mmCIF file of C-alpha atoms and ligand atoms in Angstrom:
data_model
loop_
_atom_site.group_PDB
_atom_site.id
_atom_site.type_symbol
_atom_site.label_atom_id
_atom_site.label_comp_id
_atom_site.label_asym_id
_atom_site.label_seq_id
_atom_site.Cartn_x
_atom_site.Cartn_y
_atom_site.Cartn_z
ATOM 1 C CA MET A 1 151.005 -11.147 25.948
ATOM 2 C CA PRO A 2 152.284 -12.473 22.594
ATOM 3 C CA PRO A 3 155.196 -14.940 22.623
ATOM 4 C CA HIS A 4 158.526 -13.206 23.065
ATOM 5 C CA ILE A 5 161.867 -14.320 21.666
ATOM 6 C CA ASP A 6 165.265 -12.965 22.686
ATOM 7 C CA ILE A 7 168.157 -13.740 20.338
ATOM 8 C CA LEU A 8 171.694 -13.434 21.690
ATOM 9 C CA THR A 9 174.376 -13.117 19.032
ATOM 10 C CA LEU A 10 177.740 -11.607 18.213
ATOM 11 C CA PHE A 11 176.356 -10.548 14.828
ATOM 12 C CA PRO A 12 173.033 -8.782 15.447
ATOM 13 C CA ARG A 13 172.987 -6.999 12.092
ATOM 14 C CA MET A 14 172.741 -10.350 10.307
ATOM 15 C CA LEU A 15 169.082 -10.380 11.399
ATOM 16 C CA ASP A 16 168.013 -6.843 10.400
ATOM 17 C CA GLY A 17 166.455 -7.761 7.070
ATOM 18 C CA PHE A 18 165.170 -11.101 8.258
ATOM 19 C CA LEU A 19 162.980 -9.605 10.986
ATOM 20 C CA ALA A 20 161.636 -6.777 8.846
ATOM 21 C CA GLU A 21 160.572 -8.754 5.774
ATOM 22 C CA SER A 22 157.790 -10.940 4.590
ATOM 23 C CA ILE A 23 155.377 -12.976 6.693
ATOM 24 C CA LEU A 24 157.522 -12.836 9.812
ATOM 25 C CA GLY A 25 157.927 -9.057 9.534
ATOM 26 C CA LYS A 26 154.156 -8.673 9.205
ATOM 27 C CA GLY A 27 153.557 -10.947 12.189
ATOM 28 C CA ILE A 28 155.856 -8.809 14.299
ATOM 29 C CA GLU A 29 154.311 -5.598 12.996
ATOM 30 C CA ARG A 30 150.872 -6.919 13.914
ATOM 31 C CA GLY A 31 152.061 -7.776 17.416
ATOM 32 C CA LEU A 32 151.546 -11.533 17.090
ATOM 33 C CA LEU A 33 155.044 -12.156 18.422
ATOM 34 C CA THR A 34 157.906 -9.992 19.593
ATOM 35 C CA VAL A 35 161.550 -10.618 18.748
ATOM 36 C CA LYS A 36 164.495 -8.762 20.237
ATOM 37 C CA VAL A 37 168.047 -9.178 18.994
ATOM 38 C CA HIS A 38 170.826 -8.517 21.478
ATOM 39 C CA ASP A 39 174.528 -8.011 20.829
ATOM 40 C CA LEU A 40 176.334 -10.222 23.334
ATOM 41 C CA ARG A 41 179.151 -7.691 23.456
ATOM 42 C CA GLN A 42 176.925 -5.334 25.386
ATOM 43 C CA TRP A 43 177.435 -7.609 28.424
ATOM 44 C CA ALA A 44 181.234 -7.676 28.039
ATOM 45 C CA THR A 45 182.901 -5.718 30.787
ATOM 46 C CA ASP A 46 186.353 -4.938 29.407
ATOM 47 C CA ARG A 47 187.391 -1.975 27.332
ATOM 48 C CA HIS A 48 187.432 -3.959 24.081
ATOM 49 C CA ARG A 49 184.040 -5.584 24.687
ATOM 50 C CA THR A 50 185.570 -9.036 24.411
ATOM 51 C CA ALA A 51 183.021 -11.820 24.227
ATOM 52 C CA ASP A 52 185.294 -14.659 23.081
ATOM 53 C CA ASP A 53 188.742 -15.993 23.877
ATOM 54 C CA ARG A 54 191.241 -18.735 22.961
ATOM 55 C CA PRO A 55 190.460 -22.273 24.096
ATOM 56 C CA PHE A 56 192.168 -23.738 27.158
ATOM 57 C CA GLY A 57 194.148 -26.807 26.089
ATOM 58 C CA GLY A 58 194.931 -25.251 22.700
ATOM 59 C CA GLY A 59 193.351 -25.636 19.313
ATOM 60 C CA ALA A 60 192.022 -23.405 16.587
ATOM 61 C CA GLY A 61 189.296 -20.827 16.818
ATOM 62 C CA MET A 62 187.716 -18.828 19.553
ATOM 63 C CA VAL A 63 185.350 -19.817 22.334
ATOM 64 C CA LEU A 64 182.489 -17.731 23.704
ATOM 65 C CA LYS A 65 183.377 -16.573 27.218
ATOM 66 C CA PRO A 66 181.037 -17.468 30.078
ATOM 67 C CA GLY A 67 180.926 -13.975 31.667
ATOM 68 C CA PRO A 68 178.928 -12.048 29.063
ATOM 69 C CA VAL A 69 176.559 -14.958 28.365
ATOM 70 C CA PHE A 70 175.816 -15.544 32.056
ATOM 71 C CA ALA A 71 175.169 -11.817 32.526
ATOM 72 C CA ALA A 72 172.922 -11.652 29.457
ATOM 73 C CA ILE A 73 170.814 -14.699 30.270
ATOM 74 C CA GLU A 74 170.527 -13.835 33.947
ATOM 75 C CA GLN A 75 169.229 -10.427 32.966
ATOM 76 C CA LEU A 76 166.794 -11.603 30.286
ATOM 77 C CA GLN A 77 165.413 -14.873 31.633
ATOM 78 C CA THR A 78 161.943 -15.100 33.111
ATOM 79 C CA PRO A 79 160.361 -17.916 35.151
ATOM 80 C CA GLY A 80 159.501 -20.804 32.828
ATOM 81 C CA CYS A 81 161.345 -19.449 29.801
ATOM 82 C CA ARG A 82 163.223 -21.885 27.560
ATOM 83 C CA ARG A 83 166.892 -21.250 26.967
ATOM 84 C CA ILE A 84 168.096 -22.771 23.730
ATOM 85 C CA TYR A 85 171.591 -23.017 22.303
ATOM 86 C CA LEU A 86 171.981 -23.388 18.538
ATOM 87 C CA THR A 87 174.763 -25.817 17.742
ATOM 88 C CA PRO A 88 175.589 -28.450 15.123
ATOM 89 C CA ASP A 89 175.885 -31.046 17.904
ATOM 90 C CA GLY A 90 172.367 -30.400 19.198
ATOM 91 C CA THR A 91 169.132 -32.369 18.712
ATOM 92 C CA PRO A 92 167.931 -32.178 15.082
ATOM 93 C CA PHE A 93 165.317 -29.481 14.483
ATOM 94 C CA SER A 94 162.019 -30.579 12.974
ATOM 95 C CA GLU A 95 158.476 -29.468 12.355
ATOM 96 C CA PRO A 96 157.097 -31.060 15.571
ATOM 97 C CA LYS A 97 159.790 -29.180 17.487
ATOM 98 C CA ALA A 98 158.790 -25.923 15.764
ATOM 99 C CA ARG A 99 155.175 -26.530 16.753
ATOM 100 C CA GLU A 100 156.180 -27.189 20.327
ATOM 101 C CA LEU A 101 158.324 -24.041 20.559
ATOM 102 C CA ALA A 102 155.467 -21.948 19.137
ATOM 103 C CA LEU A 103 153.560 -22.680 22.359
ATOM 104 C CA GLU A 104 156.255 -21.183 24.595
ATOM 105 C CA ARG A 105 155.704 -17.741 26.054
ATOM 106 C CA HIS A 106 159.373 -16.792 26.192
ATOM 107 C CA LEU A 107 162.373 -18.222 24.368
ATOM 108 C CA ILE A 108 166.003 -17.213 24.638
ATOM 109 C CA LEU A 109 168.037 -18.328 21.623
ATOM 110 C CA LEU A 110 171.801 -18.283 22.036
ATOM 111 C CA SER A 111 173.942 -18.463 18.928
ATOM 112 C CA GLY A 112 177.628 -19.035 19.324
ATOM 113 C CA HIS A 113 180.794 -19.349 17.325
ATOM 114 C CA TYR A 114 180.956 -22.603 15.441
ATOM 115 C CA GLU A 115 184.122 -23.435 17.387
ATOM 116 C CA GLY A 116 182.052 -23.479 20.507
ATOM 117 C CA ILE A 117 181.099 -21.848 23.737
ATOM 118 C CA ASP A 118 182.405 -22.408 27.237
ATOM 119 C CA GLN A 119 180.937 -25.708 28.477
ATOM 120 C CA ARG A 120 179.810 -24.112 31.743
ATOM 121 C CA ILE A 121 177.225 -22.117 29.786
ATOM 122 C CA ARG A 122 175.788 -25.330 28.338
ATOM 123 C CA ASP A 123 175.866 -27.128 31.669
ATOM 124 C CA GLN A 124 174.310 -24.417 33.792
ATOM 125 C CA LEU A 125 172.190 -22.135 31.608
ATOM 126 C CA ILE A 126 170.899 -24.069 28.618
ATOM 127 C CA ASP A 127 167.688 -26.118 28.658
ATOM 128 C CA GLN A 128 167.882 -27.435 25.124
ATOM 129 C CA GLU A 129 170.384 -27.658 22.258
ATOM 130 C CA ILE A 130 169.180 -27.566 18.668
ATOM 131 C CA SER A 131 170.905 -28.282 15.356
ATOM 132 C CA ILE A 132 169.239 -27.190 12.125
ATOM 133 C CA GLY A 133 171.106 -29.790 10.058
ATOM 134 C CA ASP A 134 174.238 -31.811 9.536
ATOM 135 C CA TYR A 135 176.467 -29.015 8.327
ATOM 136 C CA VAL A 136 178.445 -26.356 10.133
ATOM 137 C CA LEU A 137 177.593 -22.676 9.816
ATOM 138 C CA THR A 138 180.167 -20.013 10.684
ATOM 139 C CA ASN A 139 177.966 -19.045 13.615
ATOM 140 C CA GLY A 140 174.533 -19.897 14.966
ATOM 141 C CA THR A 141 172.783 -16.646 14.049
ATOM 142 C CA LEU A 142 171.195 -17.984 10.866
ATOM 143 C CA ALA A 143 170.227 -21.138 12.762
ATOM 144 C CA ALA A 144 168.366 -18.976 15.299
ATOM 145 C CA ALA A 145 166.643 -17.217 12.398
ATOM 146 C CA VAL A 146 165.588 -20.562 10.927
ATOM 147 C CA VAL A 147 164.094 -21.651 14.247
ATOM 148 C CA VAL A 148 162.189 -18.361 14.653
ATOM 149 C CA ASP A 149 160.880 -18.504 11.094
ATOM 150 C CA ALA A 150 159.732 -22.117 11.391
ATOM 151 C CA LEU A 151 157.990 -21.672 14.746
ATOM 152 C CA ALA A 152 156.369 -18.355 13.789
ATOM 153 C CA ARG A 153 154.261 -20.220 11.206
ATOM 154 C CA PHE A 154 152.544 -22.012 14.083
ATOM 155 C CA ILE A 155 151.650 -18.861 15.998
ATOM 156 C CA PRO A 156 147.950 -18.250 15.308
ATOM 157 C CA GLY A 157 147.401 -15.452 12.789
ATOM 158 C CA VAL A 158 150.948 -15.306 11.429
ATOM 159 C CA LEU A 159 149.981 -17.194 8.285
ATOM 160 C CA GLY A 160 146.978 -15.378 6.914
ATOM 161 C CA GLU A 161 145.248 -18.514 5.712
ATOM 162 C CA GLU A 162 145.211 -21.356 8.240
ATOM 163 C CA LYS A 163 144.609 -23.725 5.342
ATOM 164 C CA SER A 164 148.044 -23.135 3.911
ATOM 165 C CA LEU A 165 149.502 -24.975 6.907
ATOM 166 C CA THR A 166 147.659 -28.229 6.389
ATOM 167 C CA HIS A 167 148.485 -28.710 2.723
ATOM 168 C CA GLU A 168 152.194 -28.406 3.039
ATOM 169 C CA SER A 169 155.146 -30.683 3.330
ATOM 170 C CA PHE A 170 155.801 -32.425 6.643
ATOM 171 C CA THR A 171 152.577 -31.444 8.343
ATOM 172 C CA GLY A 172 150.973 -34.397 6.551
ATOM 173 C CA LYS A 173 154.232 -36.371 6.356
ATOM 174 C CA LEU A 174 154.307 -36.154 2.573
ATOM 175 C CA LEU A 175 156.280 -33.699 0.469
ATOM 176 C CA ASP A 176 154.411 -30.981 -1.367
ATOM 177 C CA PHE A 177 152.736 -31.302 -4.782
ATOM 178 C CA PRO A 178 153.782 -29.120 -7.769
ATOM 179 C CA HIS A 179 152.242 -25.652 -8.016
ATOM 180 C CA TYR A 180 151.397 -23.667 -11.123
ATOM 181 C CA THR A 181 150.060 -20.181 -11.766
ATOM 182 C CA ARG A 182 149.276 -18.104 -14.852
ATOM 183 C CA PRO A 183 150.001 -18.217 -17.743
ATOM 184 C CA ALA A 184 148.487 -21.607 -18.565
ATOM 185 C CA GLU A 185 151.258 -22.090 -21.106
ATOM 186 C CA PHE A 186 154.762 -20.720 -20.626
ATOM 187 C CA ARG A 187 157.515 -21.132 -23.234
ATOM 188 C CA GLY A 188 155.654 -24.006 -24.754
ATOM 189 C CA VAL A 189 155.095 -25.838 -21.461
ATOM 190 C CA PRO A 190 151.447 -26.187 -20.483
ATOM 191 C CA VAL A 191 150.042 -26.503 -16.973
ATOM 192 C CA PRO A 192 148.750 -30.065 -16.291
ATOM 193 C CA GLU A 193 145.263 -30.147 -17.717
ATOM 194 C CA VAL A 194 143.563 -31.492 -14.615
ATOM 195 C CA LEU A 195 144.396 -28.255 -12.754
ATOM 196 C CA LEU A 196 142.411 -26.264 -15.300
ATOM 197 C CA SER A 197 139.464 -28.667 -15.204
ATOM 198 C CA GLY A 198 137.756 -27.223 -12.142
ATOM 199 C CA HIS A 199 137.146 -30.807 -11.011
ATOM 200 C CA HIS A 200 138.059 -30.746 -7.339
ATOM 201 C CA THR A 201 138.167 -34.452 -6.548
ATOM 202 C CA GLU A 202 140.310 -35.090 -9.626
ATOM 203 C CA ILE A 203 142.634 -32.260 -8.613
ATOM 204 C CA GLU A 204 142.941 -33.667 -5.090
ATOM 205 C CA LYS A 205 143.671 -37.120 -6.499
ATOM 206 C CA TRP A 206 146.304 -35.752 -8.875
ATOM 207 C CA ARG A 207 147.973 -33.746 -6.109
ATOM 208 C CA ARG A 208 148.025 -36.709 -3.744
ATOM 209 C CA ALA A 209 149.588 -38.912 -6.419
ATOM 210 C CA ARG A 210 152.301 -36.323 -7.115
ATOM 211 C CA GLN A 211 152.999 -36.047 -3.370
ATOM 212 C CA GLU A 212 153.444 -39.788 -3.029
ATOM 213 C CA GLU A 213 155.636 -39.939 -6.122
ATOM 214 C CA LYS A 214 157.835 -37.098 -4.924
ATOM 215 C CA THR A 215 158.130 -38.449 -1.406
ATOM 216 C CA ARG A 216 159.009 -41.935 -2.660
ATOM 217 C CA SER A 217 161.775 -40.562 -4.859
ATOM 218 C CA VAL A 218 163.236 -37.821 -2.649
ATOM 219 C CA ARG A 219 162.439 -38.813 0.954
ATOM 220 C CA PRO A 220 161.465 -42.481 1.177
ATOM 221 C CA ASP A 221 162.328 -42.329 4.891
ATOM 222 C CA LEU A 222 159.164 -40.268 5.480
ATOM 223 C CA LEU A 223 156.992 -43.150 4.280
ATOM 224 C CA THR A 224 158.297 -45.747 6.729
HETATM 225 N N1 ADE B 1 175.782 -23.317 14.446
HETATM 226 C C1 ADE B 1 176.636 -23.700 13.486
HETATM 227 N N2 ADE B 1 176.129 -24.663 12.725
HETATM 228 C C2 ADE B 1 174.893 -24.929 13.217
HETATM 229 C C3 ADE B 1 173.858 -25.851 12.858
HETATM 230 N N3 ADE B 1 173.989 -26.698 11.851
HETATM 231 N N4 ADE B 1 172.736 -25.836 13.598
HETATM 232 C C4 ADE B 1 172.596 -24.994 14.637
HETATM 233 N N5 ADE B 1 173.535 -24.116 15.020
HETATM 234 C C5 ADE B 1 174.674 -24.080 14.316
#
C-alpha cells in the first residue's frame, strides 16, 4: 500500500488545484501516494454544521470545536498513524522532518483556524505539532499543503530523476547554484562560459563555488 495522507480542513477547496497539478498530481495519479481532503464540517452534528465557536474567557476570533475533530480523527485513524496539527506555535518544519514523514504509512494532518483549536484536541489526539515558519497564516490548510509537497519529494518515484534530489538546497546543507537554459545569450546577458565548455570537473567546481558564495551571503547559519 502506498503512503496515505488525510487532510482535515474547514476549507477543502483550497487544495483542489494543489493536488491535481504538477509533480504531486502525477505522483498521486501514478498511485505513489494517496491524499484525501476532508471537510471538517461533515462531522458537525448541528443543523448549521458548526465546526467552530467563540473562545471561553473571551477574546477575538473563533476556536475549532472538539466534537467534530474528535469524531473525524476517531473515524480516520489507524494503528500507528501519525496525527499532526499545523500551527504557528509548533516545531519548525524542515527537510529532515519531511524525509521522516515520507516514511510513514498513514498521516492525518489537521489544519485549524489561526486563532486556535480547543486544547483538548491537542492534548488527547495530536502526536506532533508543526509550524512551517515564523508567520501566521489565516488557517493551516496551506501549511498542510506545504508539508505534503515537501514530503512527497522523498517518496520513491515521485521525482522522476532521483539525481535531482541530491543536487538541491538543504539536502547537502548548501543552497543551490544558479541555473541557466537556452538561449546562451538573452537580452545581452550571456550564460557563464564554463557551463558551455562541456568540462564537467570545471562545471562542478564552478557550481560548488557559487553554492558556497550564496550560502555565505544568504544563510550563513547553514555553514556553522
Ligand atoms: N497555521 C497558521 N500559520 C501557520 C504556520 N506558520 N505553520 C503551520 N500552521 C499554521
